[in-house]
Amino acid sequence: MVELRTPAQIEEMRAAGAFVREVLDTVAASAEVGVDLLDLDALAHKMIKERGATSCYIDYHPSFGAMPFGKVICTSVNDAVLHGLPHAYRLQDGDLLTLDFACSVDGWVADAATSLVVGTARPEDLELIETSRRALDAAIEQARPGNRMGDISAAIGGVAREAGLKVNLQFGGHGVGRTMHEDPHVPNDGRAGRGLKLRPGLVLALEPWFLHTTDELVMDPDGWTLRSADGSRGAHSEHTVAITEDGPLVLTA
């Protein structure tokens, strides 16, 4: 069921969005060569505890997960692009790292993701990250009353195709509110003018993610981390966006 939030509720969601942004920025600034992924997770965990927030990940156990996630932030490295389970790994020079984080503050959830390069960057990695960000910007621009869900999806897919990238439709954006994953699903490609009509009060996590040379994923033995089928690297950008009478409001900006 698709739920719409009142303007007052959207105002209440700002605190969750601001905190998610704070955690992502702090963890990203700490992601240096030699830092362990488990230390990044511990930092996010500490911030959650100090804020009195609630992790959306630690007990999360959907049908595709082998067990409860058990950590509080996704850390996907290089050819891993989604649901990276933090483990004992020290970041190396040139690693492409994606951080994905969601939590609940005062009963409201926000969700966001960012990709970055640790140390020396490969130009093609920076280009892939920038493409995911441009796709996110294009999606946000379409998140307006009167548009259709297909307008958001088509905007993402259009940026991908212009960059010569394939789009995977297994995992995409979603509604967000009292829980992390709510209706509706937001595919990362589609046809403009089709699908659910966008109305004020709809809050969506929009999250284009791309791989360099494939759209196929394989699951790690950890039962969570999703990697490219051909070993190519991935990038992922995400914001929580509220659709208002005045247009899109990015709660995790």
CSV table of C-alpha atoms in Angstrom, one decimal, residues 26 29 39 50 59 69 80 93 121 129 141 161 163 187 203 207 210 215 217 222 226 238 243 249:
chain,number,residue,atom,x,y,z
A,26,THR,CA,31.5,11.3,8.7
A,29,ALA,CA,35.7,11.2,5.6
A,39,ASP,CA,35.9,0.2,11.9
A,50,GLU,CA,24.8,8.6,20.7
A,59,ASP,CA,18.0,-7.0,12.3
A,69,PHE,CA,22.3,-8.3,8.3
A,80,ALA,CA,30.5,-5.1,-5.0
A,93,ASP,CA,44.7,2.7,-2.5
A,121,ALA,CA,41.3,7.4,-8.4
A,129,ILE,CA,30.3,7.8,-9.8
A,141,GLU,CA,14.0,16.6,-11.1
A,161,ARG,CA,22.1,4.7,-21.8
A,163,ALA,CA,26.8,6.8,-20.8
A,187,PRO,CA,12.7,0.8,-11.2
A,203,VAL,CA,8.4,10.0,0.0
A,207,GLU,CA,18.9,5.1,-6.0
A,210,PHE,CA,25.4,1.0,-12.2
A,215,ASP,CA,23.9,-5.5,-15.5
A,217,LEU,CA,24.8,-9.6,-10.2
A,222,ASP,CA,28.3,-14.1,2.9
A,226,LEU,CA,26.0,-8.4,-4.4
A,238,GLU,CA,20.8,7.6,-3.3
A,243,ILE,CA,7.3,15.1,-3.3
A,249,LEU,CA,12.4,18.1,-1.3
